[in-house]
């Protein structure tokens, strides 16, 4: 015995997926504006000094951006394109294969890029995970040799690219479409 006809059930599922795709896009915009407008002087979990919040995301945005920047550094902005790609997949194709794996790989992707940036001293805000990881590598003399250092940095960047590819959840055709779009916009 069916509670709803198949056509109505499919309609409800499709609209729910489209709504969740839009919510991922809105979440991406919220995280982006919160991180971009981050101020260490805003009221957040670690700072209760001022009642005024200058973050565009309000108090919630100040707390989220504070946590993300302290843990992952400014590379936490990588959450935004990932959320946009998930939004695209869910909204237009109504499916996101391996979503649990994509979600699981997201912090590892950000950590890989943060550690890479900390090793080559690209950023002064790589997050405490990357800072502690690099400090461990330096204290244990694992990257003392310059050849080992360069191999490790290269492998770490390749690991980031693989994790980025896996986290985005896009197939080869969709990556090709992104390339064509960027090619037309920036005239490579």
PDB file of C-alpha atoms in Angstrom:
ATOM      1  CA  UNK A   1       0.000   0.000   0.000  1.00  0.00           C
ATOM      2  CA  UNK A   2       1.436   3.341  -1.103  1.00  0.00           C
ATOM      3  CA  UNK A   3       0.902   6.469   0.883  1.00  0.00           C
ATOM      4  CA  UNK A   4       1.604   8.771  -2.059  1.00  0.00           C
ATOM      5  CA  UNK A   5       1.500   8.185  -5.809  1.00  0.00           C
ATOM      6  CA  UNK A   6       4.892   7.733  -7.462  1.00  0.00           C
ATOM      7  CA  UNK A   7       4.682  11.007  -9.386  1.00  0.00           C
ATOM      8  CA  UNK A   8       3.924  13.014  -6.239  1.00  0.00           C
ATOM      9  CA  UNK A   9       6.640  11.205  -4.303  1.00  0.00           C
ATOM     10  CA  UNK A  10       9.177  11.985  -7.063  1.00  0.00           C
ATOM     11  CA  UNK A  11       8.027  15.615  -7.152  1.00  0.00           C
ATOM     12  CA  UNK A  12       8.497  16.001  -3.387  1.00  0.00           C
ATOM     13  CA  UNK A  13      11.919  14.339  -3.454  1.00  0.00           C
ATOM     14  CA  UNK A  14      13.070  16.510  -6.377  1.00  0.00           C
ATOM     15  CA  UNK A  15      11.932  19.747  -4.704  1.00  0.00           C
ATOM     16  CA  UNK A  16      13.574  18.693  -1.441  1.00  0.00           C
ATOM     17  CA  UNK A  17      16.858  18.033  -3.249  1.00  0.00           C
ATOM     18  CA  UNK A  18      16.632  21.372  -5.044  1.00  0.00           C
ATOM     19  CA  UNK A  19      15.989  23.112  -1.730  1.00  0.00           C
ATOM     20  CA  UNK A  20      18.979  21.384  -0.150  1.00  0.00           C
ATOM     21  CA  UNK A  21      21.105  22.426  -3.146  1.00  0.00           C
ATOM     22  CA  UNK A  22      20.057  26.030  -2.611  1.00  0.00           C
ATOM     23  CA  UNK A  23      20.819  25.719   1.098  1.00  0.00           C
ATOM     24  CA  UNK A  24      24.350  24.503   0.283  1.00  0.00           C
ATOM     25  CA  UNK A  25      24.822  27.537  -1.978  1.00  0.00           C
ATOM     26  CA  UNK A  26      23.537  29.904   0.714  1.00  0.00           C
ATOM     27  CA  UNK A  27      25.765  28.218   3.294  1.00  0.00           C
ATOM     28  CA  UNK A  28      28.730  28.715   0.977  1.00  0.00           C
ATOM     29  CA  UNK A  29      27.943  32.418   0.617  1.00  0.00           C
ATOM     30  CA  UNK A  30      27.494  32.747   4.391  1.00  0.00           C
ATOM     31  CA  UNK A  31      30.809  31.032   5.149  1.00  0.00           C
ATOM     32  CA  UNK A  32      32.576  33.148   2.516  1.00  0.00           C
ATOM     33  CA  UNK A  33      31.243  36.439   3.857  1.00  0.00           C
ATOM     34  CA  UNK A  34      31.931  35.366   7.440  1.00  0.00           C
ATOM     35  CA  UNK A  35      35.558  34.462   6.727  1.00  0.00           C
ATOM     36  CA  UNK A  36      36.199  37.509   4.549  1.00  0.00           C
ATOM     37  CA  UNK A  37      34.802  39.863   7.181  1.00  0.00           C
ATOM     38  CA  UNK A  38      36.606  38.098  10.057  1.00  0.00           C
ATOM     39  CA  UNK A  39      38.021  40.319  12.749  1.00  0.00           C
ATOM     40  CA  UNK A  40      39.890  38.957  15.761  1.00  0.00           C
ATOM     41  CA  UNK A  41      38.287  41.725  17.822  1.00  0.00           C
ATOM     42  CA  UNK A  42      34.731  40.498  17.207  1.00  0.00           C
ATOM     43  CA  UNK A  43      32.887  38.824  20.025  1.00  0.00           C
ATOM     44  CA  UNK A  44      33.326  35.075  19.583  1.00  0.00           C
ATOM     45  CA  UNK A  45      34.059  31.959  21.579  1.00  0.00           C
ATOM     46  CA  UNK A  46      37.576  33.116  22.443  1.00  0.00           C
ATOM     47  CA  UNK A  47      36.927  36.846  22.810  1.00  0.00           C
ATOM     48  CA  UNK A  48      34.102  38.228  24.905  1.00  0.00           C
ATOM     49  CA  UNK A  49      35.487  41.746  25.239  1.00  0.00           C
ATOM     50  CA  UNK A  50      33.239  43.856  23.021  1.00  0.00           C
ATOM     51  CA  UNK A  51      29.492  43.629  22.466  1.00  0.00           C
ATOM     52  CA  UNK A  52      29.852  45.005  18.923  1.00  0.00           C
ATOM     53  CA  UNK A  53      30.211  42.519  16.097  1.00  0.00           C
ATOM     54  CA  UNK A  54      31.548  43.792  12.776  1.00  0.00           C
ATOM     55  CA  UNK A  55      31.351  40.434  10.997  1.00  0.00           C
ATOM     56  CA  UNK A  56      28.830  40.444   8.160  1.00  0.00           C
ATOM     57  CA  UNK A  57      27.547  37.080   9.383  1.00  0.00           C
ATOM     58  CA  UNK A  58      26.716  38.491  12.789  1.00  0.00           C
ATOM     59  CA  UNK A  59      27.602  36.660  15.976  1.00  0.00           C
ATOM     60  CA  UNK A  60      27.181  33.250  14.332  1.00  0.00           C
ATOM     61  CA  UNK A  61      29.443  34.288  11.454  1.00  0.00           C
ATOM     62  CA  UNK A  62      32.025  35.645  13.893  1.00  0.00           C
ATOM     63  CA  UNK A  63      32.090  32.344  15.787  1.00  0.00           C
ATOM     64  CA  UNK A  64      32.199  30.188  12.647  1.00  0.00           C
ATOM     65  CA  UNK A  65      34.939  32.256  11.029  1.00  0.00           C
ATOM     66  CA  UNK A  66      36.939  32.303  14.262  1.00  0.00           C
ATOM     67  CA  UNK A  67      36.833  28.527  14.581  1.00  0.00           C
ATOM     68  CA  UNK A  68      37.596  27.895  10.904  1.00  0.00           C
ATOM     69  CA  UNK A  69      40.474  30.365  10.735  1.00  0.00           C
ATOM     70  CA  UNK A  70      42.032  29.146  13.966  1.00  0.00           C
ATOM     71  CA  UNK A  71      41.777  25.479  13.009  1.00  0.00           C
ATOM     72  CA  UNK A  72      42.437  25.587   9.241  1.00  0.00           C
ATOM     73  CA  UNK A  73      43.664  29.130   8.591  1.00  0.00           C
ATOM     74  CA  UNK A  74      42.499  31.203   5.673  1.00  0.00           C
ATOM     75  CA  UNK A  75      42.471  28.078   3.530  1.00  0.00           C
ATOM     76  CA  UNK A  76      39.128  27.310   5.116  1.00  0.00           C
ATOM     77  CA  UNK A  77      37.796  29.418   2.242  1.00  0.00           C
ATOM     78  CA  UNK A  78      38.134  26.205   0.208  1.00  0.00           C
ATOM     79  CA  UNK A  79      34.906  25.116   1.860  1.00  0.00           C
ATOM     80  CA  UNK A  80      33.051  27.580  -0.369  1.00  0.00           C
ATOM     81  CA  UNK A  81      33.812  26.131  -3.833  1.00  0.00           C
ATOM     82  CA  UNK A  82      33.236  22.645  -2.442  1.00  0.00           C
ATOM     83  CA  UNK A  83      29.808  23.646  -1.146  1.00  0.00           C
ATOM     84  CA  UNK A  84      29.016  25.307  -4.476  1.00  0.00           C
ATOM     85  CA  UNK A  85      29.950  22.133  -6.372  1.00  0.00           C
ATOM     86  CA  UNK A  86      27.796  20.051  -4.028  1.00  0.00           C
ATOM     87  CA  UNK A  87      24.988  22.543  -4.537  1.00  0.00           C
ATOM     88  CA  UNK A  88      25.339  22.220  -8.305  1.00  0.00           C
ATOM     89  CA  UNK A  89      25.358  18.420  -8.191  1.00  0.00           C
ATOM     90  CA  UNK A  90      22.351  18.175  -5.898  1.00  0.00           C
ATOM     91  CA  UNK A  91      20.319  20.884  -7.626  1.00  0.00           C
ATOM     92  CA  UNK A  92      20.851  19.812 -11.230  1.00  0.00           C
ATOM     93  CA  UNK A  93      21.581  16.083 -11.134  1.00  0.00           C
ATOM     94  CA  UNK A  94      19.565  15.286  -7.982  1.00  0.00           C
ATOM     95  CA  UNK A  95      22.363  13.077  -6.672  1.00  0.00           C
ATOM     96  CA  UNK A  96      25.779  13.336  -5.114  1.00  0.00           C
ATOM     97  CA  UNK A  97      27.546  10.023  -5.216  1.00  0.00           C
ATOM     98  CA  UNK A  98      29.770   9.227  -2.255  1.00  0.00           C
ATOM     99  CA  UNK A  99      28.593  12.258  -0.259  1.00  0.00           C
ATOM    100  CA  UNK A 100      29.864  10.749   2.998  1.00  0.00           C
ATOM    101  CA  UNK A 101      33.311  10.261   1.442  1.00  0.00           C
ATOM    102  CA  UNK A 102      33.283  13.793   0.000  1.00  0.00           C
ATOM    103  CA  UNK A 103      32.337  15.206   3.397  1.00  0.00           C
ATOM    104  CA  UNK A 104      34.984  13.072   5.137  1.00  0.00           C
ATOM    105  CA  UNK A 105      37.749  14.219   2.760  1.00  0.00           C
ATOM    106  CA  UNK A 106      36.949  17.929   3.152  1.00  0.00           C
ATOM    107  CA  UNK A 107      38.985  18.648   6.320  1.00  0.00           C
ATOM    108  CA  UNK A 108      41.893  16.519   5.083  1.00  0.00           C
ATOM    109  CA  UNK A 109      41.990  18.527   1.861  1.00  0.00           C
ATOM    110  CA  UNK A 110      42.133  21.803   3.779  1.00  0.00           C
ATOM    111  CA  UNK A 111      44.761  20.450   6.170  1.00  0.00           C
ATOM    112  CA  UNK A 112      46.900  19.226   3.252  1.00  0.00           C
ATOM    113  CA  UNK A 113      46.919  22.672   1.657  1.00  0.00           C
ATOM    114  CA  UNK A 114      47.474  24.398   5.018  1.00  0.00           C
ATOM    115  CA  UNK A 115      50.470  22.198   5.811  1.00  0.00           C
ATOM    116  CA  UNK A 116      51.822  22.738   2.298  1.00  0.00           C
ATOM    117  CA  UNK A 117      51.520  26.521   2.714  1.00  0.00           C
ATOM    118  CA  UNK A 118      53.079  26.394   6.165  1.00  0.00           C
ATOM    119  CA  UNK A 119      56.025  24.338   4.891  1.00  0.00           C
ATOM    120  CA  UNK A 120      56.806  26.734   2.063  1.00  0.00           C
ATOM    121  CA  UNK A 121      56.022  29.673   4.382  1.00  0.00           C
ATOM    122  CA  UNK A 122      53.371  31.003   2.025  1.00  0.00           C
ATOM    123  CA  UNK A 123      50.876  32.072   4.648  1.00  0.00           C
ATOM    124  CA  UNK A 124      51.163  33.397   8.167  1.00  0.00           C
ATOM    125  CA  UNK A 125      47.675  32.100   8.960  1.00  0.00           C
ATOM    126  CA  UNK A 126      47.667  28.387   8.248  1.00  0.00           C
ATOM    127  CA  UNK A 127      45.763  27.303  11.322  1.00  0.00           C
ATOM    128  CA  UNK A 128      47.003  25.539  14.394  1.00  0.00           C
ATOM    129  CA  UNK A 129      46.727  22.044  12.878  1.00  0.00           C
ATOM    130  CA  UNK A 130      49.204  22.923  10.133  1.00  0.00           C
ATOM    131  CA  UNK A 131      51.477  24.807  12.518  1.00  0.00           C
ATOM    132  CA  UNK A 132      51.616  21.893  14.953  1.00  0.00           C
ATOM    133  CA  UNK A 133      52.110  19.353  12.162  1.00  0.00           C
ATOM    134  CA  UNK A 134      55.032  21.312  10.705  1.00  0.00           C
ATOM    135  CA  UNK A 135      56.501  21.807  14.192  1.00  0.00           C
ATOM    136  CA  UNK A 136      56.340  18.044  14.737  1.00  0.00           C
ATOM    137  CA  UNK A 137      58.081  17.406  11.405  1.00  0.00           C
ATOM    138  CA  UNK A 138      60.800  19.916  12.214  1.00  0.00           C
ATOM    139  CA  UNK A 139      61.324  18.712  15.784  1.00  0.00           C
ATOM    140  CA  UNK A 140      61.567  15.082  14.732  1.00  0.00           C
ATOM    141  CA  UNK A 141      64.020  15.973  11.930  1.00  0.00           C
ATOM    142  CA  UNK A 142      61.886  14.192   9.356  1.00  0.00           C
ATOM    143  CA  UNK A 143      62.316  16.960   6.793  1.00  0.00           C
ATOM    144  CA  UNK A 144      65.846  18.025   7.651  1.00  0.00           C
ATOM    145  CA  UNK A 145      67.291  16.851   4.347  1.00  0.00           C
ATOM    146  CA  UNK A 146      66.395  19.255   1.522  1.00  0.00           C
ATOM    147  CA  UNK A 147      65.592  16.413  -0.896  1.00  0.00           C
ATOM    148  CA  UNK A 148      63.224  14.838   1.582  1.00  0.00           C
ATOM    149  CA  UNK A 149      61.692  18.260   2.193  1.00  0.00           C
ATOM    150  CA  UNK A 150      61.028  18.899  -1.500  1.00  0.00           C
ATOM    151  CA  UNK A 151      59.688  15.399  -2.052  1.00  0.00           C
ATOM    152  CA  UNK A 152      57.408  15.769   0.956  1.00  0.00           C
ATOM    153  CA  UNK A 153      56.160  19.169  -0.215  1.00  0.00           C
ATOM    154  CA  UNK A 154      55.533  17.816  -3.723  1.00  0.00           C
ATOM    155  CA  UNK A 155      53.703  14.753  -2.436  1.00  0.00           C
ATOM    156  CA  UNK A 156      51.654  16.944  -0.109  1.00  0.00           C
ATOM    157  CA  UNK A 157      50.580  19.194  -2.984  1.00  0.00           C
ATOM    158  CA  UNK A 158      49.672  16.197  -5.147  1.00  0.00           C
ATOM    159  CA  UNK A 159      47.720  14.795  -2.186  1.00  0.00           C
ATOM    160  CA  UNK A 160      45.870  18.112  -1.946  1.00  0.00           C
ATOM    161  CA  UNK A 161      44.966  17.964  -5.657  1.00  0.00           C
ATOM    162  CA  UNK A 162      43.685  14.396  -5.328  1.00  0.00           C
ATOM    163  CA  UNK A 163      41.685  15.265  -2.224  1.00  0.00           C
ATOM    164  CA  UNK A 164      40.309  18.391  -3.923  1.00  0.00           C
ATOM    165  CA  UNK A 165      39.192  16.313  -6.890  1.00  0.00           C
ATOM    166  CA  UNK A 166      37.599  13.749  -4.585  1.00  0.00           C
ATOM    167  CA  UNK A 167      35.957  16.298  -2.337  1.00  0.00           C
ATOM    168  CA  UNK A 168      34.314  18.288  -5.116  1.00  0.00           C
ATOM    169  CA  UNK A 169      32.289  15.269  -6.259  1.00  0.00           C
ATOM    170  CA  UNK A 170      32.398  16.244  -9.943  1.00  0.00           C
ATOM    171  CA  UNK A 171      32.924  13.880 -12.849  1.00  0.00           C
ATOM    172  CA  UNK A 172      35.340  14.455 -15.734  1.00  0.00           C
ATOM    173  CA  UNK A 173      32.670  16.002 -17.964  1.00  0.00           C
ATOM    174  CA  UNK A 174      31.761  18.543 -15.286  1.00  0.00           C
ATOM    175  CA  UNK A 175      35.437  19.414 -14.767  1.00  0.00           C
ATOM    176  CA  UNK A 176      35.668  19.960 -18.519  1.00  0.00           C
ATOM    177  CA  UNK A 177      32.688  22.307 -18.371  1.00  0.00           C
ATOM    178  CA  UNK A 178      34.357  24.270 -15.568  1.00  0.00           C
ATOM    179  CA  UNK A 179      37.513  24.549 -17.649  1.00  0.00           C
ATOM    180  CA  UNK A 180      35.564  25.779 -20.681  1.00  0.00           C
ATOM    181  CA  UNK A 181      33.714  28.311 -18.525  1.00  0.00           C
ATOM    182  CA  UNK A 182      36.937  29.628 -16.996  1.00  0.00           C
ATOM    183  CA  UNK A 183      38.544  29.668 -20.431  1.00  0.00           C
ATOM    184  CA  UNK A 184      35.768  31.843 -21.850  1.00  0.00           C
ATOM    185  CA  UNK A 185      35.693  34.147 -18.814  1.00  0.00           C
ATOM    186  CA  UNK A 186      39.440  34.687 -18.473  1.00  0.00           C
ATOM    187  CA  UNK A 187      40.426  34.100 -22.123  1.00  0.00           C
ATOM    188  CA  UNK A 188      43.347  31.761 -21.391  1.00  0.00           C
TER     189      UNK A 188
END
